[in-house]
Amino acid sequence: MSLVQEAVAKAFTAEKMNIELLGNGDAHLHWHLFPRRRGDMNGHGLKGCGPVWWVPFEEMTAETRQAKPDEIRLPAKQNMV
């Protein structure tokens, strides 16, 4: 998961990353990665701060906020197990 987080952070030029891990009732892991930048709430939330789900869905999923597939690459790691 660390490699995926690094690739997403680089693709979205994130200043920090909110990571959510769920396992709701089934035997599986379910991750959400939220790349964050200063000002990413666009005036939503409390004085511009808060969880990403306070941003309207249409705004959060706008094409200008999407990374292109070729921008998301897993970083090369030596000695991976």
GROMACS .gro file of N, CA and C in nm:
model
  243
    1MET      N    1   0.083  -0.119   0.000
    1MET     CA    2   0.000   0.000   0.000
    1MET      C    3   0.087   0.125   0.000
    2SER      N    4   0.202   0.116   0.062
    2SER     CA    5   0.293   0.230   0.067
    2SER      C    6   0.335   0.274  -0.074
    3LEU      N    7   0.362   0.178  -0.162
    3LEU     CA    8   0.401   0.213  -0.299
    3LEU      C    9   0.287   0.282  -0.374
    4VAL      N   10   0.166   0.234  -0.354
    4VAL     CA   11   0.050   0.295  -0.418
    4VAL      C   12   0.032   0.438  -0.366
    5GLN      N   13   0.045   0.455  -0.235
    5GLN     CA   14   0.031   0.588  -0.174
    5GLN      C   15   0.135   0.684  -0.231
    6GLU      N   16   0.259   0.638  -0.248
    6GLU     CA   17   0.364   0.723  -0.304
    6GLU      C   18   0.331   0.764  -0.448
    7ALA      N   19   0.282   0.670  -0.528
    7ALA     CA   20   0.249   0.700  -0.667
    7ALA      C   21   0.132   0.799  -0.676
    8VAL      N   22   0.031   0.780  -0.594
    8VAL     CA   23  -0.085   0.871  -0.594
    8VAL      C   24  -0.042   1.010  -0.547
    9ALA      N   25   0.039   1.016  -0.442
    9ALA     CA   26   0.086   1.145  -0.390
    9ALA      C   27   0.164   1.221  -0.497
   10LYS      N   28   0.248   1.150  -0.571
   10LYS     CA   29   0.326   1.215  -0.677
   10LYS      C   30   0.236   1.262  -0.791
   11ALA      N   31   0.142   1.178  -0.833
   11ALA     CA   32   0.053   1.212  -0.945
   11ALA      C   33  -0.033   1.334  -0.914
   12PHE      N   34  -0.074   1.349  -0.788
   12PHE     CA   35  -0.162   1.459  -0.750
   12PHE      C   36  -0.087   1.572  -0.680
   13THR      N   37   0.047   1.566  -0.677
   13THR     CA   38   0.130   1.664  -0.605
   13THR      C   39   0.071   1.695  -0.468
   14ALA      N   40   0.048   1.588  -0.392
   14ALA     CA   41  -0.012   1.601  -0.259
   14ALA      C   42   0.088   1.653  -0.156
   15GLU      N   43   0.040   1.736  -0.067
   15GLU     CA   44   0.120   1.782   0.046
   15GLU      C   45   0.109   1.685   0.163
   16LYS      N   46  -0.004   1.615   0.169
   16LYS     CA   47  -0.024   1.511   0.269
   16LYS      C   48  -0.126   1.413   0.213
   17MET      N   49  -0.145   1.301   0.281
   17MET     CA   50  -0.238   1.199   0.234
   17MET      C   51  -0.324   1.152   0.350
   18ASN      N   52  -0.456   1.153   0.329
   18ASN     CA   53  -0.547   1.090   0.425
   18ASN      C   54  -0.567   0.947   0.375
   19ILE      N   55  -0.546   0.850   0.463
   19ILE     CA   56  -0.560   0.709   0.428
   19ILE      C   57  -0.667   0.648   0.517
   20GLU      N   58  -0.763   0.580   0.454
   20GLU     CA   59  -0.872   0.517   0.528
   20GLU      C   60  -0.872   0.368   0.494
   21LEU      N   61  -0.875   0.285   0.597
   21LEU     CA   62  -0.878   0.140   0.581
   21LEU      C   63  -1.008   0.087   0.637
   22LEU      N   64  -1.082   0.012   0.556
   22LEU     CA   65  -1.209  -0.045   0.598
   22LEU      C   66  -1.205  -0.196   0.579
   23GLY      N   67  -1.287  -0.266   0.653
   23GLY     CA   68  -1.299  -0.410   0.636
   23GLY      C   69  -1.442  -0.454   0.659
   24ASN      N   70  -1.534  -0.370   0.633
   24ASN     CA   71  -1.676  -0.383   0.666
   24ASN      C   72  -1.737  -0.521   0.645
   25GLY      N   73  -1.729  -0.605   0.744
   25GLY     CA   74  -1.804  -0.729   0.746
   25GLY      C   75  -1.752  -0.843   0.660
   26ASP      N   76  -1.681  -0.817   0.554
   26ASP     CA   77  -1.627  -0.922   0.469
   26ASP      C   78  -1.479  -0.937   0.496
   27ALA      N   79  -1.427  -1.052   0.464
   27ALA     CA   80  -1.284  -1.078   0.485
   27ALA      C   81  -1.203  -1.018   0.370
   28HIS      N   82  -1.189  -0.888   0.372
   28HIS     CA   83  -1.109  -0.819   0.271
   28HIS      C   84  -1.064  -0.684   0.327
   29LEU      N   85  -0.967  -0.625   0.261
   29LEU     CA   86  -0.923  -0.490   0.296
   29LEU      C   87  -0.974  -0.395   0.190
   30HIS      N   88  -1.015  -0.279   0.233
   30HIS     CA   89  -1.072  -0.178   0.144
   30HIS      C   90  -1.006  -0.045   0.181
   31TRP      N   91  -0.930   0.012   0.090
   31TRP     CA   92  -0.854   0.134   0.117
   31TRP      C   93  -0.911   0.252   0.038
   32HIS      N   94  -0.907   0.369   0.099
   32HIS     CA   95  -0.932   0.496   0.030
   32HIS      C   96  -0.809   0.582   0.051
   33LEU      N   97  -0.760   0.642  -0.055
   33LEU     CA   98  -0.648   0.737  -0.047
   33LEU      C   99  -0.700   0.873  -0.090
   34PHE      N  100  -0.680   0.972  -0.006
   34PHE     CA  101  -0.724   1.108  -0.035
   34PHE      C  102  -0.603   1.200  -0.039
   35PRO      N  103  -0.548   1.227  -0.159
   35PRO     CA  104  -0.436   1.322  -0.167
   35PRO      C  105  -0.487   1.461  -0.130
   36ARG      N  106  -0.413   1.529  -0.043
   36ARG     CA  107  -0.458   1.659   0.007
   36ARG      C  108  -0.355   1.767  -0.023
   37ARG      N  109  -0.406   1.887  -0.046
   37ARG     CA  110  -0.325   2.008  -0.065
   37ARG      C  111  -0.389   2.122   0.009
   38ARG      N  112  -0.311   2.218   0.047
   38ARG     CA  113  -0.364   2.339   0.110
   38ARG      C  114  -0.466   2.402   0.016
   39GLY      N  115  -0.583   2.436   0.068
   39GLY     CA  116  -0.686   2.501  -0.011
   39GLY      C  117  -0.773   2.406  -0.091
   40ASP      N  118  -0.756   2.275  -0.074
   40ASP     CA  119  -0.833   2.180  -0.155
   40ASP      C  120  -0.981   2.174  -0.120
   41MET      N  121  -1.023   2.239  -0.012
   41MET     CA  122  -1.164   2.239   0.025
   41MET      C  123  -1.243   2.345  -0.052
   42ASN      N  124  -1.174   2.436  -0.121
   42ASN     CA  125  -1.241   2.539  -0.203
   42ASN      C  126  -1.353   2.611  -0.130
   43GLY      N  127  -1.330   2.647  -0.004
   43GLY     CA  128  -1.429   2.722   0.072
   43GLY      C  129  -1.533   2.637   0.141
   44HIS      N  130  -1.532   2.507   0.120
   44HIS     CA  131  -1.626   2.418   0.189
   44HIS      C  132  -1.569   2.384   0.326
   45GLY      N  133  -1.652   2.334   0.414
   45GLY     CA  134  -1.604   2.294   0.546
   45GLY      C  135  -1.605   2.409   0.644
   46LEU      N  136  -1.528   2.394   0.749
   46LEU     CA  137  -1.518   2.495   0.853
   46LEU      C  138  -1.395   2.579   0.828
   47LYS      N  139  -1.415   2.700   0.781
   47LYS     CA  140  -1.304   2.791   0.746
   47LYS      C  141  -1.208   2.724   0.648
   48GLY      N  142  -1.264   2.650   0.553
   48GLY     CA  143  -1.182   2.584   0.451
   48GLY      C  144  -1.115   2.456   0.495
   49CYS      N  145  -1.146   2.406   0.614
   49CYS     CA  146  -1.087   2.283   0.665
   49CYS      C  147  -1.196   2.179   0.688
   50GLY      N  148  -1.159   2.055   0.676
   50GLY     CA  149  -1.253   1.947   0.704
   50GLY      C  150  -1.224   1.825   0.619
   51PRO      N  151  -1.306   1.721   0.634
   51PRO     CA  152  -1.285   1.599   0.556
   51PRO      C  153  -1.321   1.621   0.409
   52VAL      N  154  -1.256   1.546   0.323
   52VAL     CA  155  -1.277   1.563   0.179
   52VAL      C  156  -1.420   1.537   0.136
   53TRP      N  157  -1.493   1.455   0.209
   53TRP     CA  158  -1.631   1.425   0.166
   53TRP      C  159  -1.725   1.542   0.188
   54TRP      N  160  -1.678   1.653   0.245
   54TRP     CA  161  -1.760   1.775   0.254
   54TRP      C  162  -1.760   1.852   0.123
   55VAL      N  163  -1.668   1.820   0.033
   55VAL     CA  164  -1.665   1.883  -0.099
   55VAL      C  165  -1.772   1.814  -0.184
   56PRO      N  166  -1.856   1.890  -0.256
   56PRO     CA  167  -1.959   1.828  -0.339
   56PRO      C  168  -1.899   1.726  -0.438
   57PHE      N  169  -1.969   1.616  -0.456
   57PHE     CA  170  -1.922   1.506  -0.541
   57PHE      C  171  -1.884   1.555  -0.681
   58GLU      N  172  -1.967   1.640  -0.741
   58GLU     CA  173  -1.941   1.688  -0.877
   58GLU      C  174  -1.809   1.765  -0.883
   59GLU      N  175  -1.780   1.840  -0.779
   59GLU     CA  176  -1.655   1.917  -0.775
   59GLU      C  177  -1.536   1.825  -0.750
   60MET      N  178  -1.554   1.728  -0.661
   60MET     CA  179  -1.445   1.635  -0.627
   60MET      C  180  -1.406   1.548  -0.746
   61THR      N  181  -1.502   1.517  -0.832
   61THR     CA  182  -1.476   1.426  -0.944
   61THR      C  183  -1.460   1.499  -1.078
   62ALA      N  184  -1.449   1.631  -1.075
   62ALA     CA  185  -1.433   1.708  -1.199
   62ALA      C  186  -1.306   1.665  -1.272
   63GLU      N  187  -1.308   1.675  -1.403
   63GLU     CA  188  -1.194   1.630  -1.483
   63GLU      C  189  -1.065   1.702  -1.444
   64THR      N  190  -1.074   1.827  -1.404
   64THR     CA  191  -0.954   1.902  -1.365
   64THR      C  192  -0.889   1.846  -1.239
   65ARG      N  193  -0.960   1.765  -1.163
   65ARG     CA  194  -0.904   1.705  -1.041
   65ARG      C  195  -0.855   1.563  -1.063
   66GLN      N  196  -0.866   1.511  -1.183
   66GLN     CA  197  -0.829   1.372  -1.210
   66GLN      C  198  -0.685   1.363  -1.259
   67ALA      N  199  -0.615   1.261  -1.211
   67ALA     CA  200  -0.482   1.232  -1.264
   67ALA      C  201  -0.498   1.149  -1.390
   68LYS      N  202  -0.410   1.169  -1.484
   68LYS     CA  203  -0.412   1.089  -1.606
   68LYS      C  204  -0.345   0.954  -1.576
   69PRO      N  205  -0.388   0.847  -1.644
   69PRO     CA  206  -0.330   0.714  -1.615
   69PRO      C  207  -0.178   0.710  -1.622
   70ASP      N  208  -0.118   0.782  -1.717
   70ASP     CA  209   0.028   0.778  -1.727
   70ASP      C  210   0.097   0.858  -1.618
   71GLU      N  211   0.022   0.933  -1.537
   71GLU     CA  212   0.081   1.008  -1.426
   71GLU      C  213   0.093   0.922  -1.300
   72ILE      N  214   0.022   0.810  -1.297
   72ILE     CA  215   0.025   0.723  -1.180
   72ILE      C  216   0.114   0.604  -1.211
   73ARG      N  217   0.231   0.605  -1.157
   73ARG     CA  218   0.328   0.496  -1.175
   73ARG      C  219   0.381   0.457  -1.038
   74LEU      N  220   0.389   0.327  -1.015
   74LEU     CA  221   0.448   0.282  -0.889
   74LEU      C  222   0.598   0.312  -0.893
   75PRO      N  223   0.651   0.370  -0.784
   75PRO     CA  224   0.794   0.398  -0.782
   75PRO      C  225   0.875   0.267  -0.782
   76ALA      N  226   0.986   0.268  -0.852
   76ALA     CA  227   1.073   0.150  -0.855
   76ALA      C  228   1.140   0.135  -0.719
   77LYS      N  229   1.134   0.017  -0.665
   77LYS     CA  230   1.197  -0.012  -0.536
   77LYS      C  231   1.294  -0.127  -0.555
   78GLN      N  232   1.412  -0.112  -0.499
   78GLN     CA  233   1.510  -0.220  -0.505
   78GLN      C  234   1.485  -0.315  -0.389
   79ASN      N  235   1.521  -0.439  -0.408
   79ASN     CA  236   1.512  -0.541  -0.304
   79ASN      C  237   1.370  -0.560  -0.253
   80MET      N  238   1.273  -0.553  -0.342
   80MET     CA  239   1.135  -0.577  -0.299
   80MET      C  240   1.117  -0.726  -0.274
   81VAL      N  241   1.038  -0.758  -0.174
   81VAL     CA  242   1.013  -0.898  -0.139
   81VAL      C  243   0.896  -0.948  -0.219
   0.00000   0.00000   0.00000
